[in-house]
PDB file of C-alpha atoms in Angstrom:
ATOM      1  CA  MET A 561      93.869 116.684 111.024  1.00  0.00           C
ATOM      2  CA  ALA A 562      95.577 116.709 107.675  1.00  0.00           C
ATOM      3  CA  LYS A 563      93.985 116.933 104.164  1.00  0.00           C
ATOM      4  CA  ILE A 564      95.012 114.439 101.659  1.00  0.00           C
ATOM      5  CA  LEU A 565      94.468 114.710  97.953  1.00  0.00           C
ATOM      6  CA  PHE A 566      93.609 111.400  96.120  1.00  0.00           C
ATOM      7  CA  VAL A 567      94.304 111.901  92.389  1.00  0.00           C
ATOM      8  CA  VAL A 568      92.280 109.075  90.664  1.00  0.00           C
ATOM      9  CA  THR A 569      92.056 108.156  87.127  1.00  0.00           C
ATOM     10  CA  GLY A 570      89.092 109.388  85.059  1.00  0.00           C
ATOM     11  CA  ALA A 571      89.587 106.608  82.429  1.00  0.00           C
ATOM     12  CA  ASP A 572      87.134 103.704  82.075  1.00  0.00           C
ATOM     13  CA  HIS A 573      89.409 101.752  79.530  1.00  0.00           C
ATOM     14  CA  TRP A 574      93.012 101.109  78.524  1.00  0.00           C
ATOM     15  CA  THR A 575      93.778 101.081  74.830  1.00  0.00           C
ATOM     16  CA  LEU A 576      95.872  98.089  74.039  1.00  0.00           C
ATOM     17  CA  ALA A 577      98.410  97.700  71.147  1.00  0.00           C
ATOM     18  CA  ASP A 578      95.728  96.523  68.707  1.00  0.00           C
ATOM     19  CA  GLY A 579      93.378  99.288  69.624  1.00  0.00           C
ATOM     20  CA  THR A 580      91.215  97.198  71.715  1.00  0.00           C
ATOM     21  CA  LYS A 581      89.683  99.070  74.707  1.00  0.00           C
ATOM     22  CA  HIS A 582      90.292  96.907  77.809  1.00  0.00           C
ATOM     23  CA  PRO A 583      87.713  97.841  80.445  1.00  0.00           C
ATOM     24  CA  THR A 584      89.348  99.173  83.609  1.00  0.00           C
ATOM     25  CA  GLY A 585      89.392 102.242  85.868  1.00  0.00           C
ATOM     26  CA  PHE A 586      90.957 102.502  89.459  1.00  0.00           C
ATOM     27  CA  TRP A 587      91.695  99.378  91.489  1.00  0.00           C
ATOM     28  CA  ALA A 588      89.395  99.121  94.463  1.00  0.00           C
ATOM     29  CA  GLU A 589      91.796  97.932  97.124  1.00  0.00           C
ATOM     30  CA  GLU A 590      94.338 100.548  96.247  1.00  0.00           C
ATOM     31  CA  ALA A 591      91.679 103.351  96.801  1.00  0.00           C
ATOM     32  CA  VAL A 592      89.868 101.883  99.770  1.00  0.00           C
ATOM     33  CA  THR A 593      92.582 100.635 101.901  1.00  0.00           C
ATOM     34  CA  PRO A 594      94.515 103.941 102.110  1.00  0.00           C
ATOM     35  CA  TYR A 595      91.294 105.828 102.459  1.00  0.00           C
ATOM     36  CA  GLU A 596      90.256 103.664 105.484  1.00  0.00           C
ATOM     37  CA  THR A 597      93.715 103.966 106.991  1.00  0.00           C
ATOM     38  CA  LEU A 598      93.845 107.824 106.598  1.00  0.00           C
ATOM     39  CA  THR A 599      90.318 108.540 107.690  1.00  0.00           C
ATOM     40  CA  ALA A 600      90.679 106.250 110.596  1.00  0.00           C
ATOM     41  CA  ALA A 601      93.711 108.312 111.759  1.00  0.00           C
ATOM     42  CA  GLY A 602      91.565 111.379 111.665  1.00  0.00           C
ATOM     43  CA  HIS A 603      92.553 112.788 108.327  1.00  0.00           C
ATOM     44  CA  GLU A 604      90.288 114.206 105.555  1.00  0.00           C
ATOM     45  CA  VAL A 605      90.434 112.914 101.950  1.00  0.00           C
ATOM     46  CA  VAL A 606      89.514 114.839  98.804  1.00  0.00           C
ATOM     47  CA  VAL A 607      89.247 113.125  95.484  1.00  0.00           C
ATOM     48  CA  ALA A 608      90.333 114.792  92.174  1.00  0.00           C
ATOM     49  CA  THR A 609      90.051 113.447  88.725  1.00  0.00           C
ATOM     50  CA  PRO A 610      90.783 114.856  85.132  1.00  0.00           C
ATOM     51  CA  GLY A 611      87.579 117.102  84.534  1.00  0.00           C
ATOM     52  CA  GLY A 612      86.071 116.207  87.761  1.00  0.00           C
ATOM     53  CA  VAL A 613      84.424 113.031  86.334  1.00  0.00           C
ATOM     54  CA  VAL A 614      83.185 110.524  88.753  1.00  0.00           C
ATOM     55  CA  PRO A 615      85.818 107.800  88.528  1.00  0.00           C
ATOM     56  CA  THR A 616      85.120 104.286  87.351  1.00  0.00           C
ATOM     57  CA  VAL A 617      86.100 101.225  89.398  1.00  0.00           C
ATOM     58  CA  ASP A 618      87.800  98.186  87.617  1.00  0.00           C
ATOM     59  CA  ARG A 619      85.049  95.749  87.926  1.00  0.00           C
ATOM     60  CA  GLY A 620      87.746  92.999  88.107  1.00  0.00           C
ATOM     61  CA  SER A 621      89.127  94.470  91.373  1.00  0.00           C
ATOM     62  CA  LEU A 622      85.906  93.551  93.060  1.00  0.00           C
ATOM     63  CA  ALA A 623      86.154  89.806  92.105  1.00  0.00           C
ATOM     64  CA  PRO A 624      86.569  87.244  94.935  1.00  0.00           C
ATOM     65  CA  GLU A 625      89.831  85.892  93.403  1.00  0.00           C
ATOM     66  CA  PHE A 626      91.445  89.359  93.993  1.00  0.00           C
ATOM     67  CA  ASN A 627      90.169  89.906  97.484  1.00  0.00           C
ATOM     68  CA  GLY A 628      90.903  86.626  99.236  1.00  0.00           C
ATOM     69  CA  GLY A 629      87.396  85.135  98.600  1.00  0.00           C
ATOM     70  CA  GLN A 630      83.722  86.175  98.607  1.00  0.00           C
ATOM     71  CA  GLU A 631      83.966  87.682 102.096  1.00  0.00           C
ATOM     72  CA  GLY A 632      86.792  89.935 101.180  1.00  0.00           C
ATOM     73  CA  ALA A 633      85.209  90.944  97.881  1.00  0.00           C
ATOM     74  CA  ASP A 634      81.918  91.925  99.944  1.00  0.00           C
ATOM     75  CA  ARG A 635      83.996  93.953 102.383  1.00  0.00           C
ATOM     76  CA  VAL A 636      85.729  95.847  99.683  1.00  0.00           C
ATOM     77  CA  ALA A 637      82.514  96.562  97.817  1.00  0.00           C
ATOM     78  CA  ALA A 638      80.953  97.852 101.060  1.00  0.00           C
ATOM     79  CA  ALA A 639      83.946  99.953 101.877  1.00  0.00           C
ATOM     80  CA  LEU A 640      83.858 101.352  98.335  1.00  0.00           C
ATOM     81  CA  ASP A 641      80.034 102.234  98.845  1.00  0.00           C
ATOM     82  CA  ALA A 642      81.126 104.121 102.076  1.00  0.00           C
ATOM     83  CA  PHE A 643      83.703 106.144 100.151  1.00  0.00           C
ATOM     84  CA  GLY A 644      81.545 108.962  99.276  1.00  0.00           C
ATOM     85  CA  GLU A 645      84.168 111.362  98.258  1.00  0.00           C
ATOM     86  CA  LEU A 646      84.597 109.113  95.108  1.00  0.00           C
ATOM     87  CA  ARG A 647      81.171 110.305  93.874  1.00  0.00           C
ATOM     88  CA  ARG A 648      82.044 114.110  94.506  1.00  0.00           C
ATOM     89  CA  PRO A 649      85.389 114.599  92.909  1.00  0.00           C
ATOM     90  CA  VAL A 650      86.965 118.103  92.233  1.00  0.00           C
ATOM     91  CA  ALA A 651      88.559 118.750  88.899  1.00  0.00           C
ATOM     92  CA  LEU A 652      92.259 118.129  88.829  1.00  0.00           C
ATOM     93  CA  GLU A 653      92.788 121.170  86.805  1.00  0.00           C
ATOM     94  CA  ASP A 654      91.360 123.351  89.656  1.00  0.00           C
ATOM     95  CA  VAL A 655      93.586 121.829  92.547  1.00  0.00           C
ATOM     96  CA  ASP A 656      95.661 124.086  94.583  1.00  0.00           C
ATOM     97  CA  LEU A 657      98.484 122.057  96.178  1.00  0.00           C
ATOM     98  CA  ASP A 658      98.802 124.600  99.014  1.00  0.00           C
ATOM     99  CA  ALA A 659      95.415 123.302 100.322  1.00  0.00           C
ATOM    100  CA  TYR A 660      96.697 119.782 100.886  1.00  0.00           C
ATOM    101  CA  ASP A 661      99.186 118.141 103.243  1.00  0.00           C
ATOM    102  CA  ALA A 662      99.961 115.147 101.175  1.00  0.00           C
ATOM    103  CA  VAL A 663      99.043 113.593  97.700  1.00  0.00           C
ATOM    104  CA  PHE A 664      98.240 110.025  96.888  1.00  0.00           C
ATOM    105  CA  TYR A 665      97.615 108.309  93.640  1.00  0.00           C
ATOM    106  CA  PRO A 666      96.022 104.833  93.446  1.00  0.00           C
ATOM    107  CA  GLY A 667      96.392 102.535  90.423  1.00  0.00           C
ATOM    108  CA  GLY A 668      94.361 100.380  88.303  1.00  0.00           C
ATOM    109  CA  HIS A 669      95.183 100.313  84.426  1.00  0.00           C
ATOM    110  CA  GLY A 670      93.279 103.655  84.093  1.00  0.00           C
ATOM    111  CA  PRO A 671      96.367 105.919  84.757  1.00  0.00           C
ATOM    112  CA  MET A 672      98.076 104.172  81.992  1.00  0.00           C
ATOM    113  CA  GLU A 673      95.423 105.682  79.712  1.00  0.00           C
ATOM    114  CA  ASP A 674      94.945 109.233  81.101  1.00  0.00           C
ATOM    115  CA  LEU A 675      97.279 110.350  83.865  1.00  0.00           C
ATOM    116  CA  ALA A 676     100.337 109.220  82.081  1.00  0.00           C
ATOM    117  CA  VAL A 677      99.840 112.009  79.603  1.00  0.00           C
ATOM    118  CA  ASN A 678      97.927 114.611  81.750  1.00  0.00           C
ATOM    119  CA  GLU A 679      99.683 117.854  82.042  1.00  0.00           C
ATOM    120  CA  ALA A 680      97.752 119.127  85.019  1.00  0.00           C
ATOM    121  CA  SER A 681      98.640 115.953  86.748  1.00  0.00           C
ATOM    122  CA  GLY A 682     102.259 116.283  85.720  1.00  0.00           C
ATOM    123  CA  ARG A 683     102.514 119.762  87.021  1.00  0.00           C
ATOM    124  CA  LEU A 684     100.858 118.738  90.430  1.00  0.00           C
ATOM    125  CA  LEU A 685     103.356 115.926  90.734  1.00  0.00           C
ATOM    126  CA  THR A 686     106.301 118.121  89.997  1.00  0.00           C
ATOM    127  CA  ALA A 687     105.133 120.710  92.514  1.00  0.00           C
ATOM    128  CA  ALA A 688     104.371 117.984  95.086  1.00  0.00           C
ATOM    129  CA  LEU A 689     107.758 116.527  94.795  1.00  0.00           C
ATOM    130  CA  ALA A 690     109.427 120.074  95.152  1.00  0.00           C
ATOM    131  CA  SER A 691     107.166 120.822  98.248  1.00  0.00           C
ATOM    132  CA  GLY A 692     108.452 118.102 100.326  1.00  0.00           C
ATOM    133  CA  LYS A 693     104.905 117.033 101.251  1.00  0.00           C
ATOM    134  CA  PRO A 694     104.454 113.245 101.341  1.00  0.00           C
ATOM    135  CA  LEU A 695     103.651 111.854  97.909  1.00  0.00           C
ATOM    136  CA  GLY A 696     102.249 108.256  97.643  1.00  0.00           C
ATOM    137  CA  VAL A 697     101.734 106.385  94.435  1.00  0.00           C
ATOM    138  CA  VAL A 698     100.974 102.647  94.127  1.00  0.00           C
ATOM    139  CA  CYS A 699     100.858  99.970  91.402  1.00  0.00           C
ATOM    140  CA  HIS A 700     100.025 101.516  88.032  1.00  0.00           C
ATOM    141  CA  GLY A 701      99.662 104.951  89.650  1.00  0.00           C
ATOM    142  CA  PRO A 702     103.269 105.624  88.814  1.00  0.00           C
ATOM    143  CA  ALA A 703     102.287 105.810  85.148  1.00  0.00           C
ATOM    144  CA  ALA A 704     101.280 109.400  86.091  1.00  0.00           C
ATOM    145  CA  LEU A 705     104.880 110.162  86.885  1.00  0.00           C
ATOM    146  CA  LEU A 706     105.766 109.997  83.242  1.00  0.00           C
ATOM    147  CA  ALA A 707     103.956 113.335  82.656  1.00  0.00           C
ATOM    148  CA  ALA A 708     105.938 115.210  85.314  1.00  0.00           C
ATOM    149  CA  THR A 709     108.729 117.426  83.970  1.00  0.00           C
ATOM    150  CA  GLY A 710     111.520 118.903  86.074  1.00  0.00           C
ATOM    151  CA  PRO A 711     113.073 122.267  85.786  1.00  0.00           C
ATOM    152  CA  ASP A 712     115.760 120.878  83.360  1.00  0.00           C
ATOM    153  CA  GLY A 713     113.174 119.578  80.945  1.00  0.00           C
ATOM    154  CA  GLY A 714     113.776 116.025  81.846  1.00  0.00           C
ATOM    155  CA  ASN A 715     111.467 113.750  83.953  1.00  0.00           C
ATOM    156  CA  ALA A 716     111.030 115.102  87.556  1.00  0.00           C
ATOM    157  CA  PHE A 717     111.538 111.791  88.921  1.00  0.00           C
ATOM    158  CA  ALA A 718     114.779 110.920  87.306  1.00  0.00           C
ATOM    159  CA  GLY A 719     117.278 109.589  89.754  1.00  0.00           C
ATOM    160  CA  TYR A 720     114.507 108.699  92.296  1.00  0.00           C
ATOM    161  CA  ARG A 721     114.426 105.261  93.668  1.00  0.00           C
ATOM    162  CA  LEU A 722     110.823 103.838  93.202  1.00  0.00           C
ATOM    163  CA  THR A 723     108.634 100.897  92.265  1.00  0.00           C
ATOM    164  CA  GLY A 724     105.400 100.090  90.511  1.00  0.00           C
ATOM    165  CA  PHE A 725     103.675  97.463  88.739  1.00  0.00           C
ATOM    166  CA  THR A 726     106.509  95.234  87.404  1.00  0.00           C
ATOM    167  CA  ASN A 727     106.794  93.580  83.867  1.00  0.00           C
ATOM    168  CA  THR A 728     106.850  90.131  85.651  1.00  0.00           C
ATOM    169  CA  GLU A 729     103.414  90.990  87.191  1.00  0.00           C
ATOM    170  CA  GLU A 730     102.052  92.436  83.979  1.00  0.00           C
ATOM    171  CA  THR A 731     103.140  89.143  82.172  1.00  0.00           C
ATOM    172  CA  GLN A 732     101.552  87.081  84.889  1.00  0.00           C
ATOM    173  CA  ALA A 733      98.327  89.010  84.657  1.00  0.00           C
ATOM    174  CA  GLY A 734      98.245  88.178  80.979  1.00  0.00           C
ATOM    175  CA  LEU A 735      98.339  91.749  79.655  1.00  0.00           C
ATOM    176  CA  ALA A 736     102.135  92.388  78.939  1.00  0.00           C
ATOM    177  CA  GLU A 737     101.971  90.987  75.416  1.00  0.00           C
ATOM    178  CA  LYS A 738      98.760  93.104  74.497  1.00  0.00           C
ATOM    179  CA  ALA A 739     100.088  96.357  75.990  1.00  0.00           C
ATOM    180  CA  LYS A 740     101.462  99.408  73.850  1.00  0.00           C
ATOM    181  CA  TRP A 741     104.095  99.822  76.669  1.00  0.00           C
ATOM    182  CA  LEU A 742     104.985  98.639  79.978  1.00  0.00           C
ATOM    183  CA  LEU A 743     105.273 100.745  83.103  1.00  0.00           C
ATOM    184  CA  GLN A 744     108.498  99.334  84.404  1.00  0.00           C
ATOM    185  CA  ASP A 745     110.208 100.014  81.006  1.00  0.00           C
ATOM    186  CA  ARG A 746     108.793 103.526  80.742  1.00  0.00           C
ATOM    187  CA  LEU A 747     109.892 104.517  84.192  1.00  0.00           C
ATOM    188  CA  VAL A 748     113.307 103.215  83.651  1.00  0.00           C
ATOM    189  CA  ALA A 749     113.656 105.092  80.360  1.00  0.00           C
ATOM    190  CA  ALA A 750     112.564 108.149  82.255  1.00  0.00           C
ATOM    191  CA  GLY A 751     115.687 107.849  84.393  1.00  0.00           C
ATOM    192  CA  ALA A 752     114.059 106.485  87.509  1.00  0.00           C
ATOM    193  CA  GLU A 753     115.910 103.784  89.538  1.00  0.00           C
ATOM    194  CA  PHE A 754     113.227 101.173  89.504  1.00  0.00           C
ATOM    195  CA  GLN A 755     113.341  98.536  92.094  1.00  0.00           C
ATOM    196  CA  GLU A 756     111.152  95.418  92.371  1.00  0.00           C
ATOM    197  CA  GLY A 757     110.208  92.980  95.071  1.00  0.00           C
ATOM    198  CA  GLU A 758     108.484  89.483  94.786  1.00  0.00           C
ATOM    199  CA  PRO A 759     105.523  89.514  92.457  1.00  0.00           C
ATOM    200  CA  TRP A 760     102.200  90.312  94.318  1.00  0.00           C
ATOM    201  CA  ALA A 761     103.833  90.694  97.670  1.00  0.00           C
ATOM    202  CA  PRO A 762     103.815  94.059  99.592  1.00  0.00           C
ATOM    203  CA  PHE A 763     106.793  96.113  98.608  1.00  0.00           C
ATOM    204  CA  ILE A 764     107.262  99.864  99.050  1.00  0.00           C
ATOM    205  CA  ILE A 765     110.197 102.229  98.352  1.00  0.00           C
ATOM    206  CA  THR A 766     110.834 105.497 100.030  1.00  0.00           C
ATOM    207  CA  ASP A 767     113.038 108.175  98.563  1.00  0.00           C
ATOM    208  CA  ARG A 768     112.837 111.680 100.231  1.00  0.00           C
ATOM    209  CA  ASN A 769     109.227 112.553 100.179  1.00  0.00           C
ATOM    210  CA  LEU A 770     108.207 109.880  97.566  1.00  0.00           C
ATOM    211  CA  ILE A 771     106.611 106.700  98.687  1.00  0.00           C
ATOM    212  CA  THR A 772     105.880 104.132  96.001  1.00  0.00           C
ATOM    213  CA  GLY A 773     104.218 100.749  96.142  1.00  0.00           C
ATOM    214  CA  GLN A 774     104.609  97.879  93.711  1.00  0.00           C
ATOM    215  CA  ASN A 775     101.051  96.329  93.602  1.00  0.00           C
ATOM    216  CA  PRO A 776      97.701  96.239  95.258  1.00  0.00           C
ATOM    217  CA  ALA A 777      99.120  94.342  98.345  1.00  0.00           C
ATOM    218  CA  SER A 778     101.450  97.280  98.854  1.00  0.00           C
ATOM    219  CA  SER A 779      98.670  99.782  99.396  1.00  0.00           C
ATOM    220  CA  ALA A 780      98.473  98.959 103.036  1.00  0.00           C
ATOM    221  CA  PRO A 781     102.072  99.510 104.123  1.00  0.00           C
ATOM    222  CA  LEU A 782     102.188 102.566 101.842  1.00  0.00           C
ATOM    223  CA  ALA A 783      99.296 104.028 103.674  1.00  0.00           C
ATOM    224  CA  ALA A 784     100.720 103.209 107.081  1.00  0.00           C
ATOM    225  CA  GLU A 785     103.923 105.115 105.895  1.00  0.00           C
ATOM    226  CA  LEU A 786     101.767 108.160 104.863  1.00  0.00           C
ATOM    227  CA  VAL A 787     100.056 108.153 108.389  1.00  0.00           C
ATOM    228  CA  ASN A 788     103.410 107.946 110.016  1.00  0.00           C
ATOM    229  CA  ARG A 789     104.708 110.934 108.051  1.00  0.00           C
ATOM    230  CA  LEU A 790     101.618 112.957 108.750  1.00  0.00           C
ATOM    231  CA  GLY A 791     102.128 112.495 112.381  1.00  0.00           C
TER     232      GLY A 791
END
């Protein structure tokens, strides 16, 4: 049995360009699907957040229109209730990477607010990348990669092929024009080789020990790849 660290945003809002606080948090499907996949395979999950705060779910991610209807929404809500580790997070600042076999970052707009500038998270990501341990990051989770500094002082993920929530998807979601910055733009500026698939369709990219997913639909194949790598 492996132990997987889920690093989850502690933010409950995303500050837009005009200063408005857009309610958010983590995206339910992106936490629940990998959790269910990994625990079903016999692995243990530990949740960490900045300061050890109990994370906030983006209420929008529980809506029927994002879960294939009411039945899907009810299933995700029930799975979230069963995800007890979310209510008992450890402090990200106290995490020892040596205690874990893999690291996973779900998305939601929350990481755009806190993990994108969190030094403890940045150090963890740099260490995880260097360790060779599987590192999975999905949707807006790659915002956290912006805080990771390599030995040369540049971004630790420069030169890596990866994906994340695209400008096209942010535009279609109606938030691109309101945002201070867009994830795809920032990752490209950091030196990453950003790749994108069709909007909203499952799409993952693997490069060495890094596994990234583009959007919520990508959380299932990303989780399957993590299980495969953990053996």
